[in-house]
Amino acid sequence: MAIQLTPPTKNVFHLSVFLALIALILYLLGVFGVIEGGFASVAHYAFWVAVLGWVVLVVGVGAKGL
């Protein structure tokens, strides 16, 4: 039995994956020193973008069926 994503949940899933990729890119840019301000400040933003992606995914799963 395959689970089919409806259009709203599919969009929420894609948004959360997009935010996770942005967080990964920010983290890697901080590791390699591409962005000024040091690794700690860039990793801080990457962490919060990743948390935001997780929250979007949790809200999308929790609101499924409403």
C-alpha positions in Angstrom: 0.0 0.0 0.0 1.7 3.2 -1.2 1.0 6.5 0.6 0.0 9.2 -1.8 0.8 12.8 -0.8 -2.0 15.3 -1.5 -1.0 18.6 -3.1 -0.8 20.6 0.2 1.3 18.0 2.0 3.5 17.6 -1.0 4.2 21.3 -1.0 4.9 21.3 2.7 7.3 18.4 2.2 9.1 20.2 -0.6 9.3 23.4 1.4 10.9 21.5 4.4 13.4 19.7 2.1 14.2 23.1 0.5 14.9 24.6 3.9 17.0 21.6 4.9 19.1 22.1 1.8 19.5 25.8 2.5 20.7 24.9 6.0 23.2 22.4 4.6 24.5 24.9 2.1 24.9 27.6 4.8 26.7 25.1 7.1 29.1 24.0 4.3 29.8 27.7 3.4 30.6 28.3 7.0 32.9 25.3 7.3 34.8 26.3 4.2 35.0 30.0 5.2 33.2 31.3 2.1 30.9 33.6 4.2 32.5 36.3 6.4 31.7 36.4 10.0 33.2 33.2 11.1 31.9 29.6 11.3 30.0 30.2 14.6 27.7 32.9 13.2 27.0 31.0 9.9 26.4 27.7 11.8 24.0 29.6 14.0 21.9 30.6 11.0 22.1 27.2 9.5 20.8 25.6 12.7 17.8 27.9 12.8 17.0 27.3 9.1 17.1 23.6 9.8 14.9 23.9 12.8 12.4 26.0 10.7 12.4 23.2 8.1 11.7 20.6 10.8 8.9 22.7 12.3 7.3 23.2 8.9 7.4 19.4 8.4 5.9 18.7 11.8 3.1 21.2 11.3 2.4 19.7 7.9 2.2 16.2 9.3 0.1 17.3 12.3 -2.3 19.2 10.1 -2.8 16.3 7.6 -6.5 15.6 7.4 -7.7 18.9 8.7 
